[in-house]
mmCIF file of C-alpha atoms in Angstrom:
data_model
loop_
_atom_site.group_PDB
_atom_site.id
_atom_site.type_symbol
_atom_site.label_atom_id
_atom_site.label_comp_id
_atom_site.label_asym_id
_atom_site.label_seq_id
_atom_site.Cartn_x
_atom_site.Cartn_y
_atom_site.Cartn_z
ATOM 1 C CA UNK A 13 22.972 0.100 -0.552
ATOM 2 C CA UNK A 14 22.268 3.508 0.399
ATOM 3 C CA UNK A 15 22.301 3.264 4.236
ATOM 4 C CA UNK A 16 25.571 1.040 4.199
ATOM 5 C CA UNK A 17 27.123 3.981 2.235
ATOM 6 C CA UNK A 18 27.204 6.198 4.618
ATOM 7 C CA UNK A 19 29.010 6.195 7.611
ATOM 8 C CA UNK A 20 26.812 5.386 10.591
ATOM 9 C CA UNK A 21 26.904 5.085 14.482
ATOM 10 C CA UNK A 22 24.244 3.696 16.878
ATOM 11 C CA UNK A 23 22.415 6.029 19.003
ATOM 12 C CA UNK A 24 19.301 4.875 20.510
ATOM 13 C CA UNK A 25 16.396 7.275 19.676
ATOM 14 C CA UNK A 26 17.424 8.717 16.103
ATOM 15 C CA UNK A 27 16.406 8.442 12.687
ATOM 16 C CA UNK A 28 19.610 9.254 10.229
ATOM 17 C CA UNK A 29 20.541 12.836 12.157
ATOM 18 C CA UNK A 30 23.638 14.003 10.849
ATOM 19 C CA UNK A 31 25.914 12.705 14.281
ATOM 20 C CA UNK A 32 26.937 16.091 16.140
ATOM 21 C CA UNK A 33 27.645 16.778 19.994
ATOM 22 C CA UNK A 34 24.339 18.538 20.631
ATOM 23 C CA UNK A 35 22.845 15.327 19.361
ATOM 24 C CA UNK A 36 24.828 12.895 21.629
ATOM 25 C CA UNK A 37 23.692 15.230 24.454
ATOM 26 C CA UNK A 38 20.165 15.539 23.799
ATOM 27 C CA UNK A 39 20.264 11.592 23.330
ATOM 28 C CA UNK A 40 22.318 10.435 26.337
ATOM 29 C CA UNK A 41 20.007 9.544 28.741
ATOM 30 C CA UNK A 42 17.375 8.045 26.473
ATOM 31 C CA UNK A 43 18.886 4.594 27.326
ATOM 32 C CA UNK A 44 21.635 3.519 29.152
ATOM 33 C CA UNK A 45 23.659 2.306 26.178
ATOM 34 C CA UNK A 46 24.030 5.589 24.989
ATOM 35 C CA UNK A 47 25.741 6.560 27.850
ATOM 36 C CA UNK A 48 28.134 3.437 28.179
ATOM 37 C CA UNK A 49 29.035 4.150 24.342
ATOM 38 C CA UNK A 50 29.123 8.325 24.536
ATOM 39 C CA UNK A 51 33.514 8.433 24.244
ATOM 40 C CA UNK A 52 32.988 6.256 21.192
ATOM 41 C CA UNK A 53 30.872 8.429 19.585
ATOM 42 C CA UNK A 54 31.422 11.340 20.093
ATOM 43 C CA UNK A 55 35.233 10.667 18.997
ATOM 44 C CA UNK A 56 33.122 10.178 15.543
ATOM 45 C CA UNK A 57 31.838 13.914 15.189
ATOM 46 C CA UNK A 58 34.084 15.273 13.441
ATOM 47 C CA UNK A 59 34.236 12.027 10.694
ATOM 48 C CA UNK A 60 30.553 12.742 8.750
ATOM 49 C CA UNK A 61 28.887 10.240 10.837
ATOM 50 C CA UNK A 62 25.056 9.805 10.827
ATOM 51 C CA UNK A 63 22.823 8.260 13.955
ATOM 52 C CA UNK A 64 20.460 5.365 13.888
ATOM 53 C CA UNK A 65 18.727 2.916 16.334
ATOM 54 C CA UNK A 66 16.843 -0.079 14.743
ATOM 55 C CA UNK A 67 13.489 1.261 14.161
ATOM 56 C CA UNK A 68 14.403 5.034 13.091
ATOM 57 C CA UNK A 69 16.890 2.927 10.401
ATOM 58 C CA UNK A 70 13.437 1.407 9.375
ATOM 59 C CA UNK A 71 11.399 4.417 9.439
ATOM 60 C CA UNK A 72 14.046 6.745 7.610
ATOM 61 C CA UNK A 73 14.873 4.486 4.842
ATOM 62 C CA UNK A 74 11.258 2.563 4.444
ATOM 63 C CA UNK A 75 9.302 5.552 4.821
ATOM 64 C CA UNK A 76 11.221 9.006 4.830
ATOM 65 C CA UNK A 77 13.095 8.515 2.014
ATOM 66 C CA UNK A 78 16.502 9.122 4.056
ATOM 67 C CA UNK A 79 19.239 10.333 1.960
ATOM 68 C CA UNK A 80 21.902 11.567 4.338
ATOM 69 C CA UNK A 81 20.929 15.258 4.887
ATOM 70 C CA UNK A 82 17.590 14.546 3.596
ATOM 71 C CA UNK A 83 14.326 12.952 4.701
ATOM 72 C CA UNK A 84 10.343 13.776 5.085
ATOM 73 C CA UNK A 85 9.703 12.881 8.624
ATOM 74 C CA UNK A 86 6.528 12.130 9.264
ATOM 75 C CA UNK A 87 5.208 12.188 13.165
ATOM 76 C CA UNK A 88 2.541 9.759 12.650
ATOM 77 C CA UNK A 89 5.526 7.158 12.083
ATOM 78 C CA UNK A 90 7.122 7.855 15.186
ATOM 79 C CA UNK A 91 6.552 4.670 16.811
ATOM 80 C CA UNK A 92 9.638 2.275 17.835
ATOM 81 C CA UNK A 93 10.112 -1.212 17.185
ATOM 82 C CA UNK A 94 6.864 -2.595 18.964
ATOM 83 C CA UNK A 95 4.873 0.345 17.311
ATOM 84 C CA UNK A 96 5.778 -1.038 13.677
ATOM 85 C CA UNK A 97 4.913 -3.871 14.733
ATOM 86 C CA UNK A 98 1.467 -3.448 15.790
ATOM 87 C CA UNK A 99 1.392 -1.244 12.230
ATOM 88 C CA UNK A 100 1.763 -4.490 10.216
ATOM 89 C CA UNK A 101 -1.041 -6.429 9.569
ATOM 90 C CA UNK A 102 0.294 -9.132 7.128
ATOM 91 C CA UNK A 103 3.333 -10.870 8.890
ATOM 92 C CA UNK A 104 4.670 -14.819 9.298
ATOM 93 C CA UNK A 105 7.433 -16.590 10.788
ATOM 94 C CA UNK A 106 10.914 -16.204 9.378
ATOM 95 C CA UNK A 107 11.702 -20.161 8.705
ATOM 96 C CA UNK A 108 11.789 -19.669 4.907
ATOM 97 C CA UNK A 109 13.928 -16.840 3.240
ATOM 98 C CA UNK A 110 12.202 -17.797 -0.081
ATOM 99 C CA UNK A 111 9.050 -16.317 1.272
ATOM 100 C CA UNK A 112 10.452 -12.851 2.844
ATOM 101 C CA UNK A 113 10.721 -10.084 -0.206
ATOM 102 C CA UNK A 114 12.911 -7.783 0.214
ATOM 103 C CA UNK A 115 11.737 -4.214 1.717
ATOM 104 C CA UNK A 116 9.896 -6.209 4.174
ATOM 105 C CA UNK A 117 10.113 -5.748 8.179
ATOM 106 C CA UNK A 118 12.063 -8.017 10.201
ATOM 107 C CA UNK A 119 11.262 -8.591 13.950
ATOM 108 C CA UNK A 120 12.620 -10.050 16.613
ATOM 109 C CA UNK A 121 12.255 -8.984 20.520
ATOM 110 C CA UNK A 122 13.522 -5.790 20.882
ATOM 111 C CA UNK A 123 15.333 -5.376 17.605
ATOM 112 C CA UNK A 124 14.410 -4.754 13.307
ATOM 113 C CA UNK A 125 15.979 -4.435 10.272
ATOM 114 C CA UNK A 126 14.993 -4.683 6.732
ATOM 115 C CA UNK A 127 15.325 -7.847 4.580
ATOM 116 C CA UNK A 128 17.439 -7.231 1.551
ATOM 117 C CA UNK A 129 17.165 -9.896 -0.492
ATOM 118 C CA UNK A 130 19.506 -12.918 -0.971
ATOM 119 C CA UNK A 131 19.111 -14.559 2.621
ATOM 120 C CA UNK A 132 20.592 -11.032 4.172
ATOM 121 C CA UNK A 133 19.185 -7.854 6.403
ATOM 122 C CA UNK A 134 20.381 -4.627 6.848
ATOM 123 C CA UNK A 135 20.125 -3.890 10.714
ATOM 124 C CA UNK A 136 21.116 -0.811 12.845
ATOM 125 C CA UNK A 137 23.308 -2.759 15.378
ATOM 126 C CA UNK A 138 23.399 -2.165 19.009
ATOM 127 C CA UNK A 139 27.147 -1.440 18.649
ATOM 128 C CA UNK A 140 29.383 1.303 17.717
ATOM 129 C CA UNK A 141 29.080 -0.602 13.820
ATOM 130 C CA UNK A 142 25.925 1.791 12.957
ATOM 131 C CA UNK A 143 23.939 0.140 10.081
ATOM 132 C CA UNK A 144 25.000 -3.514 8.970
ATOM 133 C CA UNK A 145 24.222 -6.492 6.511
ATOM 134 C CA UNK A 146 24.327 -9.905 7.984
ATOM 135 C CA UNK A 147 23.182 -13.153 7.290
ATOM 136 C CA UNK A 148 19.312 -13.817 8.264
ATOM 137 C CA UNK A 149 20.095 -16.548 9.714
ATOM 138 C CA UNK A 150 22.624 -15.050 12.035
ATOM 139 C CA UNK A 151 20.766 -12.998 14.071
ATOM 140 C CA UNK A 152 17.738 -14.744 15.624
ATOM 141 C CA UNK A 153 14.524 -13.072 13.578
ATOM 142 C CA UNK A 154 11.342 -13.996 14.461
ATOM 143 C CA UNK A 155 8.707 -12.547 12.106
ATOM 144 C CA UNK A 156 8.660 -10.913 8.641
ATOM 145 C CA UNK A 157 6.142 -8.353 8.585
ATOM 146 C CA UNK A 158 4.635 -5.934 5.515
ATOM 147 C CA UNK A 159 4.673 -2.170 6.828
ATOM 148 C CA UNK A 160 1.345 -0.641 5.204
ATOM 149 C CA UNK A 161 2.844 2.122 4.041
ATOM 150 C CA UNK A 162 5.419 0.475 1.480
ATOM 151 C CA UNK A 163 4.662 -1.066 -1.826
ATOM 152 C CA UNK A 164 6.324 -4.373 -2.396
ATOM 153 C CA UNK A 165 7.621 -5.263 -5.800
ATOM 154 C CA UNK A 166 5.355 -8.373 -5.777
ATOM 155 C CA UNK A 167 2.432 -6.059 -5.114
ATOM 156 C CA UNK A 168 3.421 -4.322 -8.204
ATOM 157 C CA UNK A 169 4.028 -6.753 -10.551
ATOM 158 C CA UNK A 170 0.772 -8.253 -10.357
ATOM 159 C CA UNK A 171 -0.791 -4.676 -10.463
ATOM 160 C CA UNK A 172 0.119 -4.086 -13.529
ATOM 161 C CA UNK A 173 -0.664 -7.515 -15.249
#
């Protein structure tokens, strides 16, 4: 809920910055999607728009604590998709959404997200969209992955029993 209430824009390389010129600049030539999409977004400046690629939507809201203007950054996070990846040591195939909790990591080449719950993930799209929910099923995942910083609610139920 809290990243979809915000309005967002994807911008390869960021974490949840507040969107601003000096921003799309400092980004631009950090892929060359940025550039093919820098009209679009900068013509959403002046509209309270925050930035996010795939893995900084991950790292902000799974383990910053993003809140818009807030969030503890942590450099020893800074890793993209492949680098959470290789964080996670307990992963499996996504063939059963029954099996995925929600909070967890979802993979597939080149791409995240987080799974949600109810057979859905919230994904920084590589479109001027920002931060979306879709289907799980619509969008190809691969793996389901726990990131070893995050405690699932699972993990804590059975704590405290």
């Amino acid at each position: 809920e809290l990243a979809t209430a915000y309005n967002t824009v994807y911008v390869n390389g960021t974490v949840g910055q507040k969107l601003t010129n000096g921003l799309i600049t400092d980004t631009l030539h950090w892929s060359e999607g940025n550039e093919t999409r820098e009209k679009k977004v900068r013509a959403l400046v002046k509209n309270n728009y925050y930035a996010f690629d795939c893995s900084g939507m991950v790292k902000a809201l799974l383990l910053w604590q993003w809140e818009g203007d807030f969030y503890k950054y942590n450099g020893n996070e800074e890793v993209n998709q492949a680098g959470l990846l290789d964080l996670c040591t307990e992963k499996g195939d996504v063939t059963d959404c029954d099996m995925i909790l929600p909070g967890e990591f979802l993979y597939k080449d080149g791409h995240c997200g987080i799974y949600i719950g109810n057979g859905e993930v919230i994904h920084a799209a590589n479109t001027n969209a920002g931060v979306i929910k879709t289907p799980i099923g619509d969008s190809g995942w691969t793996h389901w992955l726990k990131i070893p910083y995050v405690t699932y609610a699972e993990e804590t139920e059975e704590s405290t029993e």
